[in-house]
mmCIF file of C-alpha atoms in Angstrom:
data_model
loop_
_atom_site.group_PDB
_atom_site.id
_atom_site.type_symbol
_atom_site.label_atom_id
_atom_site.label_comp_id
_atom_site.label_asym_id
_atom_site.label_seq_id
_atom_site.Cartn_x
_atom_site.Cartn_y
_atom_site.Cartn_z
ATOM 1 C CA MET A 687 -6.317 -34.586 -52.645
ATOM 2 C CA THR A 688 -3.028 -32.799 -51.867
ATOM 3 C CA PRO A 689 -0.547 -34.110 -49.248
ATOM 4 C CA LEU A 690 -1.736 -31.413 -46.820
ATOM 5 C CA ASP A 691 -5.375 -32.353 -47.407
ATOM 6 C CA SER A 692 -4.518 -35.965 -46.559
ATOM 7 C CA LYS A 693 -2.687 -34.991 -43.360
ATOM 8 C CA VAL A 694 -5.508 -32.738 -42.151
ATOM 9 C CA ALA A 695 -8.117 -35.390 -42.988
ATOM 10 C CA ALA A 696 -6.175 -37.840 -40.828
ATOM 11 C CA LEU A 697 -6.116 -35.533 -37.793
ATOM 12 C CA SER A 698 -8.208 -36.786 -34.881
ATOM 13 C CA SER A 699 -10.241 -35.288 -32.060
ATOM 14 C CA ALA A 700 -7.029 -35.361 -30.005
ATOM 15 C CA GLU A 701 -5.758 -32.436 -32.121
ATOM 16 C CA PHE A 702 -8.957 -30.335 -32.207
ATOM 17 C CA ASN A 703 -10.181 -27.582 -29.937
ATOM 18 C CA VAL A 704 -13.503 -25.741 -30.039
ATOM 19 C CA LYS A 705 -14.701 -22.729 -28.050
ATOM 20 C CA LEU A 706 -18.060 -21.094 -27.354
ATOM 21 C CA PHE A 707 -18.148 -17.513 -26.057
ATOM 22 C CA VAL A 708 -20.291 -16.349 -23.148
ATOM 23 C CA ASP A 709 -23.185 -14.049 -23.867
ATOM 24 C CA ASN A 710 -22.486 -11.804 -20.857
ATOM 25 C CA PRO A 711 -18.729 -11.552 -20.077
ATOM 26 C CA ALA A 712 -19.415 -9.154 -17.178
ATOM 27 C CA ALA A 713 -21.085 -12.022 -15.293
ATOM 28 C CA VAL A 714 -17.955 -14.179 -15.358
ATOM 29 C CA GLU A 715 -16.186 -14.841 -12.042
ATOM 30 C CA LEU A 716 -13.468 -17.402 -12.661
ATOM 31 C CA GLU A 717 -13.008 -18.244 -8.976
ATOM 32 C CA ASP A 718 -16.661 -19.349 -8.812
ATOM 33 C CA LEU A 719 -15.945 -22.092 -11.319
ATOM 34 C CA ILE A 720 -13.321 -23.911 -9.237
ATOM 35 C CA PRO A 721 -15.722 -25.524 -6.699
ATOM 36 C CA VAL A 722 -18.223 -26.176 -9.501
ATOM 37 C CA PHE A 723 -15.667 -28.064 -11.570
ATOM 38 C CA HIS A 724 -14.460 -30.026 -8.539
ATOM 39 C CA ARG A 725 -18.062 -31.145 -7.897
ATOM 40 C CA TRP A 726 -18.409 -32.193 -11.546
ATOM 41 C CA ILE A 727 -15.409 -34.454 -11.015
ATOM 42 C CA ARG A 728 -16.784 -35.938 -7.785
ATOM 43 C CA GLU A 729 -20.172 -36.611 -9.366
ATOM 44 C CA GLY A 730 -18.836 -37.811 -12.723
ATOM 45 C CA LEU A 731 -20.892 -35.304 -14.712
ATOM 46 C CA LEU A 732 -18.604 -35.090 -17.743
ATOM 47 C CA GLU A 733 -19.831 -37.833 -20.036
ATOM 48 C CA ASP A 734 -17.221 -40.098 -21.673
ATOM 49 C CA GLU A 735 -14.397 -38.456 -19.725
ATOM 50 C CA LEU A 736 -12.027 -39.510 -16.955
ATOM 51 C CA PRO A 737 -11.538 -36.229 -15.042
ATOM 52 C CA ILE A 738 -8.384 -35.970 -12.971
ATOM 53 C CA ASP A 739 -8.083 -32.499 -11.419
ATOM 54 C CA VAL A 740 -8.908 -28.799 -11.653
ATOM 55 C CA ALA A 741 -6.255 -26.124 -12.234
ATOM 56 C CA GLY A 742 -6.883 -22.433 -11.654
ATOM 57 C CA TYR A 743 -5.125 -19.605 -13.487
ATOM 58 C CA ALA A 744 -7.552 -16.812 -12.659
ATOM 59 C CA HIS A 745 -4.584 -14.582 -11.746
ATOM 60 C CA VAL A 746 -3.255 -14.651 -15.333
ATOM 61 C CA PRO A 747 -4.782 -11.818 -17.426
ATOM 62 C CA LYS A 748 -6.435 -13.113 -20.629
ATOM 63 C CA GLY A 749 -5.046 -16.524 -19.745
ATOM 64 C CA PRO A 750 -6.153 -20.156 -19.524
ATOM 65 C CA GLY A 751 -8.606 -19.396 -16.699
ATOM 66 C CA VAL A 752 -9.863 -22.551 -14.980
ATOM 67 C CA VAL A 753 -9.150 -25.993 -16.418
ATOM 68 C CA ILE A 754 -10.677 -29.420 -15.872
ATOM 69 C CA ILE A 755 -7.888 -31.858 -16.652
ATOM 70 C CA CYS A 756 -9.170 -35.130 -18.122
ATOM 71 C CA ASP A 757 -7.582 -38.159 -19.712
ATOM 72 C CA HIS A 758 -9.170 -37.570 -23.146
ATOM 73 C CA ALA A 759 -9.329 -33.767 -23.127
ATOM 74 C CA HIS A 760 -9.002 -30.553 -21.163
ATOM 75 C CA TYR A 761 -11.965 -28.242 -20.600
ATOM 76 C CA TYR A 762 -10.927 -24.608 -20.228
ATOM 77 C CA PHE A 763 -13.016 -21.671 -19.181
ATOM 78 C CA ASP A 764 -10.504 -19.250 -20.631
ATOM 79 C CA GLU A 765 -10.152 -15.599 -21.549
ATOM 80 C CA ARG A 766 -7.877 -15.924 -24.564
ATOM 81 C CA ALA A 767 -7.612 -12.634 -26.493
ATOM 82 C CA GLY A 768 -9.827 -11.060 -23.827
ATOM 83 C CA ARG A 769 -12.898 -13.130 -24.787
ATOM 84 C CA ALA A 770 -14.348 -15.356 -22.078
ATOM 85 C CA GLY A 771 -15.723 -18.721 -23.017
ATOM 86 C CA LEU A 772 -15.633 -22.484 -22.674
ATOM 87 C CA ARG A 773 -13.094 -24.441 -24.696
ATOM 88 C CA TYR A 774 -12.773 -28.162 -25.361
ATOM 89 C CA ARG A 775 -9.223 -29.201 -26.201
ATOM 90 C CA GLY A 776 -8.579 -32.813 -27.187
ATOM 91 C CA ARG A 777 -5.474 -34.628 -25.998
ATOM 92 C CA ARG A 778 -3.810 -38.029 -26.070
ATOM 93 C CA VAL A 779 -6.708 -40.296 -27.015
ATOM 94 C CA ALA A 780 -8.047 -40.143 -30.582
ATOM 95 C CA ARG A 781 -11.830 -40.438 -30.822
ATOM 96 C CA GLY A 782 -12.726 -40.044 -34.477
ATOM 97 C CA VAL A 783 -10.714 -38.515 -37.327
ATOM 98 C CA GLY A 784 -11.499 -35.754 -39.802
ATOM 99 C CA GLU A 785 -15.149 -34.730 -39.866
ATOM 100 C CA GLU A 786 -16.118 -37.341 -37.281
ATOM 101 C CA GLY A 787 -13.446 -36.039 -34.906
ATOM 102 C CA ILE A 788 -14.636 -32.451 -35.319
ATOM 103 C CA THR A 789 -18.202 -33.540 -34.583
ATOM 104 C CA ARG A 790 -17.044 -35.353 -31.432
ATOM 105 C CA ALA A 791 -15.228 -32.212 -30.275
ATOM 106 C CA PHE A 792 -18.357 -30.097 -30.804
ATOM 107 C CA ARG A 793 -20.510 -32.651 -28.948
ATOM 108 C CA SER A 794 -18.167 -32.739 -25.938
ATOM 109 C CA LEU A 795 -18.054 -28.943 -25.783
ATOM 110 C CA LEU A 796 -21.834 -28.587 -26.016
ATOM 111 C CA ARG A 797 -22.370 -31.139 -23.228
ATOM 112 C CA ALA A 798 -20.098 -29.164 -20.894
ATOM 113 C CA ALA A 799 -21.687 -25.844 -21.924
ATOM 114 C CA ALA A 800 -25.154 -27.243 -21.168
ATOM 115 C CA LEU A 801 -23.949 -28.272 -17.700
ATOM 116 C CA LEU A 802 -22.651 -24.757 -17.021
ATOM 117 C CA GLU A 803 -25.856 -23.100 -18.197
ATOM 118 C CA LYS A 804 -27.892 -25.305 -15.837
ATOM 119 C CA GLU A 805 -25.431 -25.190 -12.912
ATOM 120 C CA PRO A 806 -27.452 -24.193 -9.793
ATOM 121 C CA ALA A 807 -24.465 -22.603 -8.047
ATOM 122 C CA LEU A 808 -24.058 -20.106 -10.905
ATOM 123 C CA GLY A 809 -27.658 -18.907 -10.881
ATOM 124 C CA GLY A 810 -28.101 -18.892 -14.641
ATOM 125 C CA ARG A 811 -25.370 -16.255 -15.125
ATOM 126 C CA TYR A 812 -23.468 -18.326 -17.693
ATOM 127 C CA ARG A 813 -25.150 -18.448 -21.090
ATOM 128 C CA PHE A 814 -23.389 -19.124 -24.372
ATOM 129 C CA ARG A 815 -23.600 -17.553 -27.792
ATOM 130 C CA THR A 816 -23.806 -19.987 -30.663
ATOM 131 C CA ASP A 817 -23.630 -17.526 -33.552
ATOM 132 C CA GLN A 818 -19.839 -17.589 -33.380
ATOM 133 C CA VAL A 819 -17.510 -20.514 -32.694
ATOM 134 C CA GLU A 820 -13.725 -20.718 -32.524
ATOM 135 C CA PHE A 821 -12.093 -23.845 -33.946
ATOM 136 C CA GLY A 822 -8.440 -24.771 -33.733
ATOM 137 C CA ILE A 823 -5.946 -27.534 -34.467
ATOM 138 C CA ASN A 824 -3.263 -28.159 -31.854
ATOM 139 C CA ASP A 825 -0.674 -29.706 -34.203
ATOM 140 C CA ARG A 826 1.427 -26.869 -35.674
ATOM 141 C CA LEU A 827 3.576 -29.255 -37.698
ATOM 142 C CA LEU A 828 0.724 -30.903 -39.625
ATOM 143 C CA ALA A 829 -1.586 -27.878 -39.563
ATOM 144 C CA PRO A 830 0.362 -24.597 -39.759
ATOM 145 C CA SER A 831 -1.542 -21.362 -39.359
ATOM 146 C CA ASP A 832 -2.013 -20.432 -43.000
ATOM 147 C CA ASP A 833 -4.511 -20.343 -45.856
ATOM 148 C CA GLN A 834 -3.448 -23.795 -47.097
ATOM 149 C CA THR A 835 -4.538 -25.433 -43.861
ATOM 150 C CA LEU A 836 -7.765 -23.440 -43.943
ATOM 151 C CA ALA A 837 -8.504 -24.649 -47.467
ATOM 152 C CA ALA A 838 -7.796 -28.250 -46.411
ATOM 153 C CA VAL A 839 -10.009 -28.212 -43.311
ATOM 154 C CA ARG A 840 -12.792 -25.986 -44.667
ATOM 155 C CA PRO A 841 -14.897 -28.760 -46.332
ATOM 156 C CA ALA A 842 -15.084 -30.768 -43.086
ATOM 157 C CA LEU A 843 -15.881 -27.670 -41.017
ATOM 158 C CA GLU A 844 -18.573 -26.553 -43.456
ATOM 159 C CA SER A 845 -20.150 -30.006 -43.376
ATOM 160 C CA VAL A 846 -20.177 -30.170 -39.562
ATOM 161 C CA VAL A 847 -21.628 -26.656 -39.193
ATOM 162 C CA LYS A 848 -24.341 -27.309 -41.771
ATOM 163 C CA GLY A 849 -25.307 -30.569 -40.100
ATOM 164 C CA LEU A 850 -25.385 -28.913 -36.690
ATOM 165 C CA TYR A 851 -27.144 -25.643 -37.562
ATOM 166 C CA GLY A 852 -29.176 -26.757 -40.566
ATOM 167 C CA GLN A 853 -27.592 -24.082 -42.750
ATOM 168 C CA ALA A 854 -24.225 -23.174 -44.213
ATOM 169 C CA ALA A 855 -21.747 -21.134 -42.183
ATOM 170 C CA LYS A 856 -21.850 -17.408 -42.914
ATOM 171 C CA SER A 857 -18.048 -17.260 -42.865
ATOM 172 C CA ILE A 858 -14.990 -19.265 -41.813
ATOM 173 C CA ALA A 859 -11.896 -17.073 -41.480
ATOM 174 C CA LEU A 860 -8.342 -17.586 -40.240
ATOM 175 C CA SER A 861 -7.900 -15.771 -36.907
ATOM 176 C CA SER A 862 -4.403 -16.890 -35.827
ATOM 177 C CA GLY A 863 -1.028 -15.429 -36.683
ATOM 178 C CA PRO A 864 1.625 -17.353 -38.651
ATOM 179 C CA ARG A 865 3.519 -18.371 -35.504
ATOM 180 C CA GLU A 866 0.423 -19.395 -33.542
ATOM 181 C CA PRO A 867 -1.522 -22.674 -33.534
ATOM 182 C CA PHE A 868 -4.084 -22.798 -36.352
ATOM 183 C CA MET A 869 -7.338 -21.105 -35.337
ATOM 184 C CA VAL A 870 -10.403 -19.975 -37.255
ATOM 185 C CA SER A 871 -13.467 -17.924 -36.388
ATOM 186 C CA ILE A 872 -16.727 -19.427 -37.617
ATOM 187 C CA GLU A 873 -19.712 -17.120 -38.035
ATOM 188 C CA THR A 874 -22.681 -19.474 -38.089
ATOM 189 C CA GLY A 875 -25.315 -16.907 -39.070
ATOM 190 C CA ALA A 876 -27.722 -18.456 -36.554
ATOM 191 C CA SER A 877 -28.447 -18.047 -32.861
ATOM 192 C CA THR A 878 -29.596 -21.401 -31.528
ATOM 193 C CA SER A 879 -29.627 -22.595 -27.936
ATOM 194 C CA VAL A 880 -26.925 -24.933 -26.684
ATOM 195 C CA GLU A 881 -29.608 -27.464 -25.747
ATOM 196 C CA ALA A 882 -31.118 -27.396 -29.248
ATOM 197 C CA LEU A 883 -27.730 -27.974 -30.873
ATOM 198 C CA LEU A 884 -26.921 -30.788 -28.479
ATOM 199 C CA GLU A 885 -30.290 -32.424 -29.125
ATOM 200 C CA ARG A 886 -29.703 -32.224 -32.878
ATOM 201 C CA LEU A 887 -26.298 -33.886 -32.520
ATOM 202 C CA THR A 888 -27.711 -36.587 -30.270
ATOM 203 C CA SER A 889 -30.558 -37.301 -32.688
ATOM 204 C CA ALA A 890 -28.171 -37.494 -35.631
ATOM 205 C CA ALA A 891 -26.057 -40.069 -33.800
ATOM 206 C CA HIS A 892 -28.991 -42.494 -33.550
#
């Protein structure tokens, strides 16, 4: 194991972010999400989270969108690079390192995505694709955006995707520039419902 491999293996869920893209971007209305997210906070619907507030950036083109600020993570419905979707971004509190941390990030994202898909106020307009996932690492010092970091993190990503989808990823490719936080695009080669993926993760945990 190289020094970089060791550093990446030691990264925790606090450094990971994962994003699912919506199936129908034309249906997205960011302002509609603000009261929905506030109700989630009031009713404590985000499992294993301590939600604090909601921030809206709907006025920023291709920006951070609407954010649920939590103690362990932030949940963004963002439009980064012009692609709308739900992102889990870990922060502060480490909950699992390496492969375990990546799995925890996926589980948290899928739970929130399932809530959005079933949200009565949105009338079923928000559905998520699962054939493509974006994965990133927030620590630019330990995980620079380059092929070395990709090689170091690839085995853990491949293992998580295979366990989640029941098959190997079709491709895992670097999608960030050299001065950006590390980000990869994962083509899963499968189109499975959010609920089915979440059920598989839940079953595997028991």
